[in-house]
Short mmCIF file of C-alpha atoms in Angstrom, two decimals:
data_model
loop_
_atom_site.label_atom_id
_atom_site.label_comp_id
_atom_site.label_asym_id
_atom_site.label_seq_id
_atom_site.Cartn_x
_atom_site.Cartn_y
_atom_site.Cartn_z
CA MET A 1 -31.42 27.34 -13.76
CA LYS A 2 -32.09 24.41 -16.06
CA ARG A 3 -29.13 22.90 -17.90
CA PRO A 4 -28.53 19.56 -19.61
CA LEU A 5 -28.30 16.81 -17.02
CA GLY A 6 -24.70 16.10 -18.06
CA ALA A 7 -23.74 19.60 -16.90
CA GLN A 8 -25.83 19.38 -13.73
CA ILE A 9 -24.01 16.22 -12.64
CA SER A 10 -20.75 18.16 -12.34
CA HIS A 11 -22.51 20.74 -10.16
CA ALA A 12 -23.90 17.95 -7.96
CA LEU A 13 -20.37 16.60 -7.51
CA LYS A 14 -18.94 20.05 -6.76
CA ASP A 15 -21.57 20.48 -4.05
CA ARG A 16 -20.15 17.34 -2.43
CA GLY A 17 -16.59 18.61 -2.38
CA VAL A 18 -15.28 17.17 -5.65
CA ASP A 19 -12.58 19.44 -7.07
CA VAL A 20 -10.84 17.13 -9.58
CA ILE A 21 -12.24 14.73 -12.18
CA PHE A 22 -10.08 12.33 -14.19
CA GLY A 23 -11.23 11.07 -17.56
CA ILE A 24 -11.39 11.17 -21.33
CA PRO A 25 -14.19 12.88 -23.30
CA GLY A 26 -15.95 11.23 -26.22
CA VAL A 27 -19.03 11.85 -28.32
CA HIS A 28 -21.12 9.75 -25.93
CA ASN A 29 -20.18 11.57 -22.73
CA GLN A 30 -19.41 15.06 -24.00
CA GLU A 31 -22.47 16.49 -22.24
CA MET A 32 -20.79 15.60 -18.94
CA TYR A 33 -17.98 17.93 -19.95
CA ARG A 34 -20.30 20.89 -20.47
CA GLY A 35 -20.47 21.60 -16.74
CA ILE A 36 -16.96 20.78 -15.46
CA GLU A 37 -15.36 24.20 -15.81
CA GLU A 38 -18.64 25.92 -15.08
CA ALA A 39 -18.77 24.11 -11.74
CA GLY A 40 -15.17 25.10 -10.97
CA ILE A 41 -13.79 21.56 -11.18
CA LYS A 42 -10.34 20.74 -12.56
CA HIS A 43 -10.22 18.02 -15.20
CA VAL A 44 -7.15 15.82 -15.73
CA LEU A 45 -6.97 14.28 -19.22
CA ALA A 46 -5.64 10.72 -19.09
CA ARG A 47 -4.25 8.88 -22.09
CA HIS A 48 -6.33 5.76 -21.41
CA GLU A 49 -9.36 5.08 -19.25
CA GLN A 50 -7.32 2.60 -17.23
CA GLY A 51 -4.98 5.47 -16.41
CA ALA A 52 -7.92 7.71 -15.48
CA GLY A 53 -9.22 5.08 -13.07
CA PHE A 54 -5.85 4.56 -11.40
CA MET A 55 -5.43 8.35 -11.13
CA ALA A 56 -8.77 8.58 -9.34
CA ASP A 57 -7.65 5.73 -7.08
CA GLY A 58 -4.34 7.43 -6.30
CA TYR A 59 -6.09 10.73 -5.61
CA ALA A 60 -8.53 9.02 -3.23
CA ARG A 61 -5.75 7.27 -1.32
CA ALA A 62 -3.82 10.53 -0.96
CA THR A 63 -6.77 12.60 0.26
CA GLY A 64 -9.22 10.15 1.81
CA ASN A 65 -11.89 11.72 -0.41
CA PRO A 66 -13.60 9.91 -3.29
CA GLY A 67 -11.78 9.92 -6.61
CA VAL A 68 -14.07 10.61 -9.58
CA ALA A 69 -13.70 9.55 -13.21
CA TYR A 70 -15.77 10.25 -16.34
CA VAL A 71 -15.71 7.67 -19.15
CA ILE A 72 -17.62 6.84 -22.30
CA THR A 73 -19.96 4.00 -23.15
CA GLY A 74 -18.63 0.52 -23.93
CA PRO A 75 -14.84 0.45 -24.31
CA GLY A 76 -14.36 3.39 -21.95
CA LEU A 77 -16.19 1.53 -19.21
CA CYS A 78 -14.39 -1.73 -20.02
CA ASN A 79 -11.01 -0.01 -19.86
CA ILE A 80 -11.67 1.36 -16.38
CA MET A 81 -12.95 -1.92 -14.97
CA THR A 82 -9.46 -3.00 -13.90
CA PRO A 83 -9.00 0.11 -11.72
CA ILE A 84 -12.53 -0.40 -10.36
CA GLY A 85 -11.59 -3.94 -9.38
CA GLN A 86 -8.41 -2.73 -7.72
CA ALA A 87 -10.31 -0.06 -5.79
CA TYR A 88 -12.85 -2.65 -4.63
CA SER A 89 -10.12 -5.00 -3.44
CA ASP A 90 -8.25 -2.27 -1.54
CA SER A 91 -11.31 -0.42 -0.15
CA VAL A 92 -10.78 2.80 -2.09
CA PRO A 93 -13.65 5.30 -2.47
CA MET A 94 -14.07 5.90 -6.20
CA LEU A 95 -17.04 7.02 -8.29
CA VAL A 96 -17.09 6.23 -12.01
CA ILE A 97 -19.78 7.94 -14.08
CA SER A 98 -20.28 6.80 -17.65
CA SER A 99 -22.71 7.32 -20.46
CA CYS A 100 -24.66 4.39 -21.85
CA LEU A 101 -26.80 3.70 -24.91
CA ASP A 102 -30.48 4.59 -24.70
CA GLU A 103 -31.64 1.21 -26.02
CA THR A 104 -29.74 -2.05 -26.45
CA GLN A 105 -32.36 -4.80 -26.68
CA LEU A 106 -33.85 -4.11 -30.10
CA GLN A 107 -31.00 -2.36 -31.93
CA ARG A 108 -27.69 -4.00 -32.70
CA GLY A 109 -24.53 -2.59 -34.23
CA GLN A 110 -24.57 0.72 -32.38
CA LEU A 111 -21.36 2.57 -31.58
CA HIS A 112 -19.74 1.28 -28.35
CA GLN A 113 -22.54 -1.24 -27.80
CA MET A 114 -22.28 -3.87 -25.09
CA LYS A 115 -24.72 -6.62 -24.22
CA ASP A 116 -24.89 -5.57 -20.56
CA GLN A 117 -22.66 -2.65 -19.64
CA ARG A 118 -24.16 -2.13 -16.20
CA GLY A 119 -23.88 -5.80 -15.35
CA ALA A 120 -20.27 -5.91 -16.49
CA ALA A 121 -19.33 -3.06 -14.16
CA GLU A 122 -21.16 -4.68 -11.27
CA THR A 123 -18.78 -7.66 -11.37
CA VAL A 124 -15.96 -5.42 -10.09
CA ALA A 125 -17.74 -2.48 -8.40
CA ASP A 126 -19.55 -2.32 -5.07
CA TRP A 127 -22.64 -1.57 -7.14
CA SER A 128 -23.47 -0.42 -10.64
CA CYS A 129 -26.74 1.40 -11.35
CA GLN A 130 -28.42 3.15 -14.27
CA ALA A 131 -30.03 6.57 -13.77
CA ASN A 132 -32.87 7.00 -16.24
CA ASP A 133 -33.70 10.57 -15.18
CA ALA A 134 -32.25 13.50 -13.26
CA LYS A 135 -33.86 12.52 -9.97
CA ALA A 136 -32.27 9.07 -10.13
CA ALA A 137 -28.86 10.53 -11.07
CA TYR A 138 -28.88 12.93 -8.13
CA GLY A 139 -30.15 10.25 -5.77
CA LEU A 140 -27.47 7.75 -6.77
CA ILE A 141 -24.74 10.35 -6.31
CA GLU A 142 -26.17 11.10 -2.85
CA ARG A 143 -26.22 7.39 -2.03
CA ALA A 144 -22.64 6.89 -3.20
CA PHE A 145 -21.25 9.70 -1.05
CA GLU A 146 -23.30 8.61 1.95
CA GLU A 147 -21.88 5.10 1.68
CA PHE A 148 -18.34 6.40 1.23
CA GLU A 149 -18.73 8.11 4.58
CA LEU A 150 -20.66 5.52 6.58
CA SER A 151 -19.54 2.10 5.37
CA ARG A 152 -16.49 0.37 4.00
CA PRO A 153 -15.38 2.60 1.11
CA ARG A 154 -15.59 0.86 -2.23
CA PRO A 155 -16.05 1.96 -5.86
CA LYS A 156 -19.47 2.72 -7.35
CA HIS A 157 -20.55 3.03 -10.98
CA ILE A 158 -23.39 5.18 -12.29
CA GLN A 159 -24.38 5.16 -15.96
CA VAL A 160 -26.73 7.61 -17.63
CA PRO A 161 -28.34 7.18 -21.08
CA ILE A 162 -27.03 9.63 -23.67
CA ALA A 163 -30.46 11.15 -24.32
CA ARG A 164 -30.91 11.82 -20.59
CA LEU A 165 -27.49 13.52 -20.40
CA GLU A 166 -28.56 15.82 -23.23
CA ALA A 167 -32.02 16.58 -21.81
CA GLU A 168 -32.70 19.72 -19.77
CA ALA A 169 -32.85 19.12 -16.03
CA ASP A 170 -33.52 21.12 -12.90
CA PRO A 171 -30.52 21.91 -10.67
CA PRO A 172 -29.49 19.17 -8.24
CA PRO A 173 -30.83 19.54 -4.71
CA PHE A 174 -28.39 20.72 -2.08
CA PRO A 175 -26.65 17.77 -0.41
CA ASN A 176 -28.69 16.21 2.36
CA GLN A 177 -27.41 16.19 5.92
CA PRO A 178 -25.01 13.22 6.09
CA GLY A 179 -25.79 10.38 8.43
CA LEU A 180 -23.98 10.08 11.74
CA HIS A 181 -21.52 7.23 12.00
CA THR A 182 -21.94 4.94 14.98
CA LYS A 183 -18.62 5.07 16.81
CA ALA A 184 -17.09 2.89 19.46
CA LEU A 185 -17.27 4.30 22.99
CA PRO A 186 -15.38 3.18 26.11
CA PRO A 187 -18.32 1.05 27.37
CA ASP A 188 -18.38 -0.82 24.02
CA ILE A 189 -14.82 -2.02 24.39
CA ALA A 190 -15.25 -3.48 27.89
CA PRO A 191 -14.67 -7.09 26.68
CA VAL A 192 -11.41 -6.02 25.02
CA LEU A 193 -10.32 -4.17 28.14
CA SER A 194 -11.00 -7.24 30.29
CA LEU A 195 -8.79 -9.40 28.07
CA LEU A 196 -6.02 -6.80 28.03
CA ASN A 197 -6.04 -6.71 31.82
CA ILE A 198 -5.15 -10.39 32.04
CA SER A 199 -2.78 -10.45 29.09
CA ARG A 200 0.98 -10.69 29.43
CA ARG A 201 1.83 -10.74 25.73
CA PRO A 202 -0.86 -8.76 23.86
CA LEU A 203 -0.31 -8.45 20.10
CA PHE A 204 -2.07 -5.97 17.81
CA ILE A 205 -2.41 -6.40 14.05
CA LEU A 206 -3.09 -3.02 12.46
CA GLY A 207 -4.57 -2.96 8.98
CA GLY A 208 -5.51 -0.23 6.55
CA GLY A 209 -8.74 0.39 8.44
CA ALA A 210 -7.01 1.09 11.76
CA ARG A 211 -6.87 4.83 10.92
CA SER A 212 -5.65 6.77 13.95
CA ASN A 213 -2.63 8.74 15.08
CA LEU A 214 -3.00 7.27 18.58
CA TRP A 215 -1.60 3.81 17.98
CA ARG A 216 1.98 4.56 19.01
CA GLN A 217 0.75 5.96 22.32
CA ILE A 218 -1.69 3.08 22.86
CA LEU A 219 0.86 0.37 22.15
CA THR A 220 3.42 2.03 24.40
CA GLN A 221 0.96 2.38 27.26
CA LEU A 222 -0.18 -1.24 26.96
CA GLY A 223 3.29 -2.71 26.42
CA ALA A 224 1.87 -4.42 23.35
CA ALA A 225 3.71 -5.72 20.31
CA CYS A 226 2.32 -5.24 16.83
CA PHE A 227 2.32 -6.35 13.23
CA THR A 228 0.91 -4.30 10.37
CA THR A 229 -0.55 -5.41 7.09
CA TYR A 230 0.95 -3.82 3.99
CA ALA A 231 -1.90 -1.29 4.00
CA GLY A 232 -1.34 -0.53 7.68
CA ARG A 233 2.39 0.23 7.42
CA GLY A 234 3.44 3.28 9.42
CA MET A 235 0.50 3.04 11.79
CA ALA A 236 2.86 2.72 14.78
CA GLY A 237 5.40 5.13 13.30
CA SER A 238 9.02 4.17 12.72
CA GLY A 239 11.26 2.96 15.53
CA TYR A 240 8.67 1.48 17.89
CA ALA A 241 10.70 -1.17 19.72
CA LEU A 242 7.95 -3.82 19.78
CA ASP A 243 6.93 -3.48 16.14
CA PHE A 244 7.40 -6.65 14.04
CA GLY A 245 6.62 -4.57 10.94
CA ALA A 246 4.79 -5.69 7.81
CA MET A 247 6.12 -9.21 8.14
CA LEU A 248 2.86 -11.15 8.43
CA PRO A 249 3.65 -13.14 5.24
CA ARG A 250 6.85 -14.49 6.81
CA PRO A 251 6.24 -18.16 7.74
CA GLY A 252 7.81 -17.49 11.15
CA SER A 253 5.16 -14.90 11.98
CA ALA A 254 2.70 -17.69 12.78
CA GLU A 255 5.02 -18.84 15.56
CA ILE A 256 5.24 -15.33 16.99
CA ILE A 257 1.47 -14.93 16.86
CA ALA A 258 1.05 -18.30 18.58
CA SER A 259 3.24 -17.03 21.44
CA ALA A 260 0.88 -14.11 22.11
CA ASP A 261 -1.80 -14.59 24.76
CA LEU A 262 -4.16 -12.09 23.08
CA VAL A 263 -4.40 -10.99 19.44
CA VAL A 264 -6.33 -7.85 18.51
CA ALA A 265 -6.82 -7.23 14.77
CA VAL A 266 -8.02 -3.72 13.88
CA GLY A 267 -9.20 -2.87 10.37
CA ALA A 268 -7.38 -5.86 8.88
CA GLU A 269 -8.98 -8.42 6.58
CA LEU A 270 -6.36 -11.08 7.36
CA ALA A 271 -6.94 -12.23 3.80
CA GLU A 272 -4.73 -14.41 1.62
CA VAL A 273 -2.77 -11.39 0.41
CA ASP A 274 -2.10 -10.37 4.03
CA LEU A 275 -0.91 -13.75 5.30
CA TRP A 276 -0.17 -16.09 2.37
CA ARG A 277 -1.31 -18.96 4.56
CA THR A 278 -4.68 -20.27 5.71
CA HIS A 279 -4.29 -19.87 9.47
CA LEU A 280 -3.26 -16.75 11.33
CA GLY A 281 -1.40 -18.78 13.95
CA ASN A 282 -3.17 -17.63 17.11
CA SER A 283 -3.74 -20.17 19.85
CA THR A 284 -5.76 -17.94 22.14
CA HIS A 285 -8.39 -15.19 22.00
CA LEU A 286 -8.69 -13.27 18.74
CA VAL A 287 -10.44 -9.88 18.85
CA ARG A 288 -11.64 -8.31 15.59
CA ILE A 289 -12.57 -4.67 15.08
CA ASP A 290 -13.88 -3.91 11.59
CA LEU A 291 -16.59 -1.98 9.75
CA ASP A 292 -17.41 -4.93 7.52
CA PRO A 293 -19.63 -7.70 8.96
CA GLU A 294 -18.29 -10.07 6.31
CA VAL A 295 -14.81 -9.68 7.78
CA LEU A 296 -16.08 -10.25 11.30
CA ALA A 297 -17.71 -13.51 10.20
CA ASP A 298 -14.74 -14.92 8.29
CA ARG A 299 -12.81 -18.16 8.74
CA HIS A 300 -10.63 -16.81 11.57
CA ARG A 301 -13.60 -17.12 13.94
CA ALA A 302 -12.82 -14.31 16.39
CA SER A 303 -14.00 -14.76 19.96
CA VAL A 304 -14.74 -11.04 20.40
CA LYS A 305 -16.10 -8.92 17.52
CA LEU A 306 -16.84 -5.22 17.39
CA GLN A 307 -18.29 -3.52 14.31
CA ALA A 308 -16.64 -0.12 14.41
CA ASP A 309 -14.14 2.01 12.56
CA GLY A 310 -10.53 1.84 13.65
CA GLU A 311 -10.28 5.50 14.59
CA SER A 312 -13.14 5.53 17.07
CA PHE A 313 -11.95 2.23 18.56
CA ALA A 314 -8.49 3.70 19.07
CA GLN A 315 -9.97 6.79 20.73
CA ALA A 316 -12.14 4.68 23.02
CA LEU A 317 -9.20 2.45 23.92
CA TRP A 318 -6.90 5.38 24.59
CA ALA A 319 -9.51 6.92 26.90
CA VAL A 320 -9.27 3.90 29.22
CA ALA A 321 -5.75 2.63 28.49
CA GLU A 322 -4.44 3.86 31.82
CA GLN A 323 -6.75 1.36 33.51
CA VAL A 324 -4.64 -1.46 32.06
CA LYS A 325 -1.42 -2.48 33.74
CA PRO A 326 1.29 -2.46 31.01
CA ALA A 327 2.24 -5.92 29.82
CA THR A 328 5.82 -7.10 30.28
CA GLY A 329 5.90 -10.26 28.18
CA TRP A 330 7.58 -8.76 25.11
CA THR A 331 11.13 -7.48 24.94
CA SER A 332 12.71 -5.19 22.37
CA ARG A 333 15.62 -7.63 22.03
CA GLU A 334 13.27 -10.45 21.07
CA VAL A 335 11.59 -8.32 18.41
CA ALA A 336 14.90 -7.00 17.03
CA GLU A 337 16.36 -10.49 16.71
CA VAL A 338 13.30 -11.78 14.87
CA ARG A 339 13.24 -8.82 12.51
CA THR A 340 16.93 -9.22 11.73
CA ARG A 341 16.35 -12.87 10.84
CA TRP A 342 13.41 -12.04 8.63
CA ARG A 343 15.33 -9.29 6.86
CA ARG A 344 18.00 -11.83 5.98
CA GLU A 345 15.31 -14.17 4.66
CA VAL A 346 13.95 -11.42 2.41
CA ASP A 347 17.45 -10.68 1.11
CA ALA A 348 18.10 -14.36 0.40
CA GLU A 349 14.80 -14.84 -1.44
CA ARG A 350 15.38 -11.95 -3.85
CA PRO A 351 19.12 -11.26 -3.72
CA GLY A 352 20.57 -7.82 -4.36
CA ILE A 353 17.44 -5.74 -3.83
CA VAL A 354 17.62 -4.90 -0.12
CA PRO A 355 20.72 -2.62 -0.48
CA VAL A 356 19.03 -0.70 -3.30
CA VAL A 357 15.87 -0.31 -1.20
CA ASP A 358 17.94 1.00 1.71
CA ALA A 359 19.71 3.50 -0.53
CA LEU A 360 16.43 4.76 -1.99
CA ARG A 361 14.87 5.14 1.43
CA ALA A 362 17.84 7.24 2.58
CA ALA A 363 17.46 9.53 -0.44
CA ILE A 364 13.84 10.59 -0.13
CA PRO A 365 12.00 12.73 2.45
CA ALA A 366 10.24 10.74 5.16
CA ASP A 367 6.87 12.23 4.18
CA THR A 368 7.12 11.10 0.55
CA MET A 369 3.99 9.32 -0.64
CA ILE A 370 4.96 6.30 -2.72
CA TYR A 371 2.93 4.45 -5.33
CA SER A 372 4.32 1.08 -6.36
CA ASP A 373 3.54 -1.56 -8.95
CA MET A 374 3.66 -5.35 -8.92
CA THR A 375 7.45 -5.72 -9.05
CA GLN A 376 10.07 -7.55 -7.01
CA PHE A 377 11.54 -4.26 -5.85
CA ALA A 378 8.22 -3.34 -4.21
CA TYR A 379 7.74 -6.82 -2.75
CA VAL A 380 11.07 -6.48 -0.93
CA ALA A 381 10.54 -2.85 0.07
CA LYS A 382 7.12 -3.50 1.59
CA GLU A 383 8.72 -5.85 4.10
CA VAL A 384 11.97 -4.08 5.00
CA TRP A 385 11.09 -0.39 4.56
CA ASP A 386 9.60 0.97 7.79
CA MET A 387 7.24 3.86 7.16
CA ALA A 388 7.29 6.92 9.40
CA TYR A 389 3.70 7.84 8.49
CA PRO A 390 0.63 5.72 7.73
CA TYR A 391 -1.02 5.73 4.30
CA HIS A 392 2.15 6.90 2.58
CA TRP A 393 2.83 3.76 0.55
CA HIS A 394 0.13 2.60 -1.86
CA HIS A 395 0.29 -0.72 -3.67
CA PRO A 396 -2.24 -2.74 -5.72
CA THR A 397 -2.31 -5.38 -3.02
CA GLY A 398 -5.53 -7.30 -3.50
CA PHE A 399 -6.41 -7.29 -7.19
CA GLY A 400 -2.71 -7.21 -8.00
CA THR A 401 -2.89 -5.39 -11.31
CA LEU A 402 0.11 -4.30 -13.33
CA GLY A 403 0.37 -0.71 -14.54
CA TYR A 404 -0.97 0.83 -11.33
CA ALA A 405 1.97 2.89 -10.08
CA LEU A 406 2.44 5.67 -12.65
CA PRO A 407 -1.19 6.82 -13.09
CA ALA A 408 -1.95 6.36 -9.39
CA GLY A 409 1.15 8.38 -8.56
CA ILE A 410 -0.08 11.11 -10.90
CA GLY A 411 -3.40 11.19 -9.03
CA GLY A 412 -1.54 11.34 -5.73
CA ALA A 413 0.74 14.14 -6.95
CA VAL A 414 -2.27 16.15 -8.13
CA ALA A 415 -3.77 15.79 -4.66
CA ARG A 416 -0.50 16.60 -2.85
CA SER A 417 0.63 19.71 -4.67
CA GLY A 418 3.93 20.87 -3.15
CA LYS A 419 4.48 17.63 -1.23
CA PRO A 420 6.83 14.83 -2.33
CA THR A 421 5.36 11.92 -4.29
CA ALA A 422 7.28 9.08 -5.98
CA VAL A 423 6.55 6.12 -8.26
CA ILE A 424 8.18 2.67 -8.23
CA ALA A 425 7.49 0.31 -11.14
CA GLY A 426 9.01 -2.74 -12.77
CA ASP A 427 10.19 -2.66 -16.37
CA TYR A 428 7.35 -4.86 -17.62
CA GLY A 429 4.45 -3.44 -15.63
CA PHE A 430 5.53 0.12 -16.40
CA GLN A 431 4.76 -0.51 -20.06
CA TYR A 432 1.08 -1.12 -19.27
CA THR A 433 0.45 2.58 -18.64
CA LEU A 434 3.63 4.38 -19.69
CA GLN A 435 1.60 6.63 -22.00
CA GLU A 436 0.45 8.51 -18.89
CA LEU A 437 3.90 10.11 -18.89
CA GLY A 438 2.24 12.58 -21.25
CA THR A 439 -0.29 13.52 -18.58
CA ALA A 440 2.44 13.91 -15.95
CA VAL A 441 4.45 16.19 -18.24
CA GLU A 442 1.38 18.30 -19.10
CA LEU A 443 0.71 18.77 -15.40
CA GLY A 444 4.33 19.72 -14.69
CA LEU A 445 4.67 17.19 -11.87
CA SER A 446 7.99 16.91 -9.98
CA LEU A 447 7.62 13.16 -9.90
CA PRO A 448 10.53 10.69 -9.57
CA ILE A 449 9.62 7.51 -11.47
CA ILE A 450 11.96 4.67 -10.47
CA VAL A 451 11.84 1.84 -13.02
CA TRP A 452 13.41 -1.37 -11.72
CA ASP A 453 14.75 -2.95 -14.90
CA ASN A 454 15.74 -6.60 -14.63
CA GLY A 455 14.90 -7.26 -18.26
CA LYS A 456 12.25 -9.89 -17.54
CA LEU A 457 9.25 -11.02 -15.55
CA LYS A 458 11.61 -12.16 -12.82
CA GLU A 459 8.98 -13.05 -10.23
CA ILE A 460 7.20 -15.29 -12.74
CA GLU A 461 10.47 -16.85 -13.84
CA ASP A 462 11.35 -17.65 -10.22
CA SER A 463 7.89 -19.13 -9.66
CA MET A 464 8.23 -21.34 -12.74
CA VAL A 465 11.60 -22.60 -11.54
CA ARG A 466 10.14 -23.42 -8.12
CA GLY A 467 7.33 -25.28 -9.90
CA GLN A 468 9.87 -27.20 -12.01
CA ILE A 469 8.61 -25.53 -15.19
CA ALA A 470 11.12 -24.52 -17.80
CA PRO A 471 10.89 -20.69 -17.83
CA ASN A 472 8.85 -19.61 -20.83
CA ALA A 473 7.53 -16.24 -22.04
CA VAL A 474 9.22 -14.30 -19.24
CA VAL A 475 11.67 -12.24 -21.29
CA ALA A 476 10.56 -9.30 -23.43
CA GLY A 477 12.62 -6.76 -25.32
CA ASN A 478 12.50 -3.45 -23.46
CA PRO A 479 12.56 -0.04 -25.13
CA ASP A 480 15.14 2.57 -24.22
CA PHE A 481 13.16 3.89 -21.27
CA CYS A 482 15.24 7.06 -20.98
CA LYS A 483 14.74 8.07 -24.60
CA LEU A 484 11.08 7.19 -24.33
CA ALA A 485 10.67 9.47 -21.31
CA GLU A 486 12.47 12.28 -23.09
CA ALA A 487 10.20 11.86 -26.12
CA PHE A 488 7.27 12.69 -23.83
CA GLY A 489 9.09 15.75 -22.53
CA ALA A 490 10.16 14.20 -19.23
CA ARG A 491 13.68 14.03 -17.85
CA SER A 492 15.61 10.80 -17.46
CA ALA A 493 18.60 9.31 -15.66
CA GLU A 494 20.37 5.96 -15.71
CA PRO A 495 22.59 5.95 -12.61
CA GLU A 496 25.56 3.59 -12.47
CA SER A 497 25.89 3.55 -8.68
CA LEU A 498 23.68 3.81 -5.63
CA ARG A 499 25.16 7.22 -4.86
CA ASN A 500 24.26 8.44 -8.35
CA MET A 501 20.78 6.98 -7.97
CA GLN A 502 20.27 8.90 -4.76
CA ALA A 503 21.39 12.13 -6.42
CA ALA A 504 19.05 11.55 -9.36
CA VAL A 505 16.10 10.97 -7.03
CA ARG A 506 16.82 14.11 -5.02
CA ASP A 507 17.10 16.18 -8.21
CA ALA A 508 13.81 14.74 -9.48
CA PHE A 509 11.84 16.22 -6.58
CA ASP A 510 12.92 19.70 -7.72
CA ALA A 511 12.54 19.20 -11.48
CA PRO A 512 9.73 21.03 -13.35
CA VAL A 513 8.67 17.79 -15.06
CA PRO A 514 8.72 14.10 -14.09
CA THR A 515 12.02 12.23 -14.15
CA LEU A 516 12.30 8.58 -15.17
CA ILE A 517 15.15 6.90 -13.30
CA ARG A 518 16.09 3.57 -14.81
CA VAL A 519 17.70 1.34 -12.17
CA LYS A 520 19.28 -1.85 -13.47
CA THR A 521 20.08 -4.87 -11.37
CA ASP A 522 23.83 -4.43 -11.85
CA ILE A 523 23.81 -1.07 -10.06
CA LEU A 524 25.59 -2.71 -7.10
#
């Protein structure tokens, strides 16, 4: 039956599998809230649109399905632009639907008015479009979900004029048959197979797009070594003897890569934030497998390129892997010695953090999904903490925004009901979105929130010192985080030893509300 378009949009989303929407209602988008419960969708009320966006991001990373957020005109859209930018940078499927003013060219001084709201969103989204009627709204939703499935997943923004949201509209059409994704088949990978057959030291670099549970078997069969990007951690599982880990940013990794006689990068951008240098280091053939043509045409100039998703490539490679004689050029001793040296480098660069990371890792279940913020603790952990499972550590790698961890962790915990989820944040970045503690308490999430409190912007201070700049504006007075958490209704702990920290973390997974665990640098 006919309903206001705002209500029909929720039904269109439900038809496409959406079961949770994150957002904040306002007078401009209230019509979108008319249909949420009617459609059988759960709504999570954030405390800030930035939090809603990060929650949608965290939900999408935990499930692989698009995260959806509803926001209002103007400031609501502006507030969620940072999460949109983060989702774009990290290839996260997210759909943001906002209201917009009916007319902005003639009238000035309207509530929430912007000069060009759609254009502003387009600077950080994959695309931003305005739907001026029901047909356009339904069509844009269809397009967004089709692209989430068939191409590199990135955030989309749809805005609908307020009058259109309020106007009666026919029901949305049933979702169209999705397009079939072109997948790699054994004949397609013949050039890669030929190179593997003559390779003695093949090296794979597995990125976030390498998605497959076959990589451990493939690498073992081929006798290949591997690196992972931060997003690809866990792709080979923990304990693979020829895994160099997420150590691509180590300067010495270029030397290791140069020693390989074949480098195969799967679903990895090999961007600045993956390498922190301009050249990968390879001195021989580079093979690239990626969905994105822009990646295939980048500065690394691969000699073999295949546009395909990582999963189908892995399946095609595994189907013919027995045709390749296992390489013998790598040894587990060589890899272990290099990793030990790099671990010592990490410890020397940011002293005192590695033992705390090790203690935390020992305290949590291996299948815990972790959401981290831009903090020195996470920078160390991403290099020395081997993941048993892929896609279980999420970090704002590309855009590098502060305040990501807590709301994203909430989104992940909503998606993973009954499974362990944890948050790691620094004392400064945590204050960007700490108000979302209220949302976590309302939802009754058993969420450990580890706040690494060094009392300053330590990474920036260290950078200033390296640049021979007298440290300035890097120290801020912190609140009493434990009392603050308790004021929201959460639990808190301030352990004085690593053993006490481990106990607090274990208890937090069983608590009926989130637990803030303040870890100070003198805990050792």
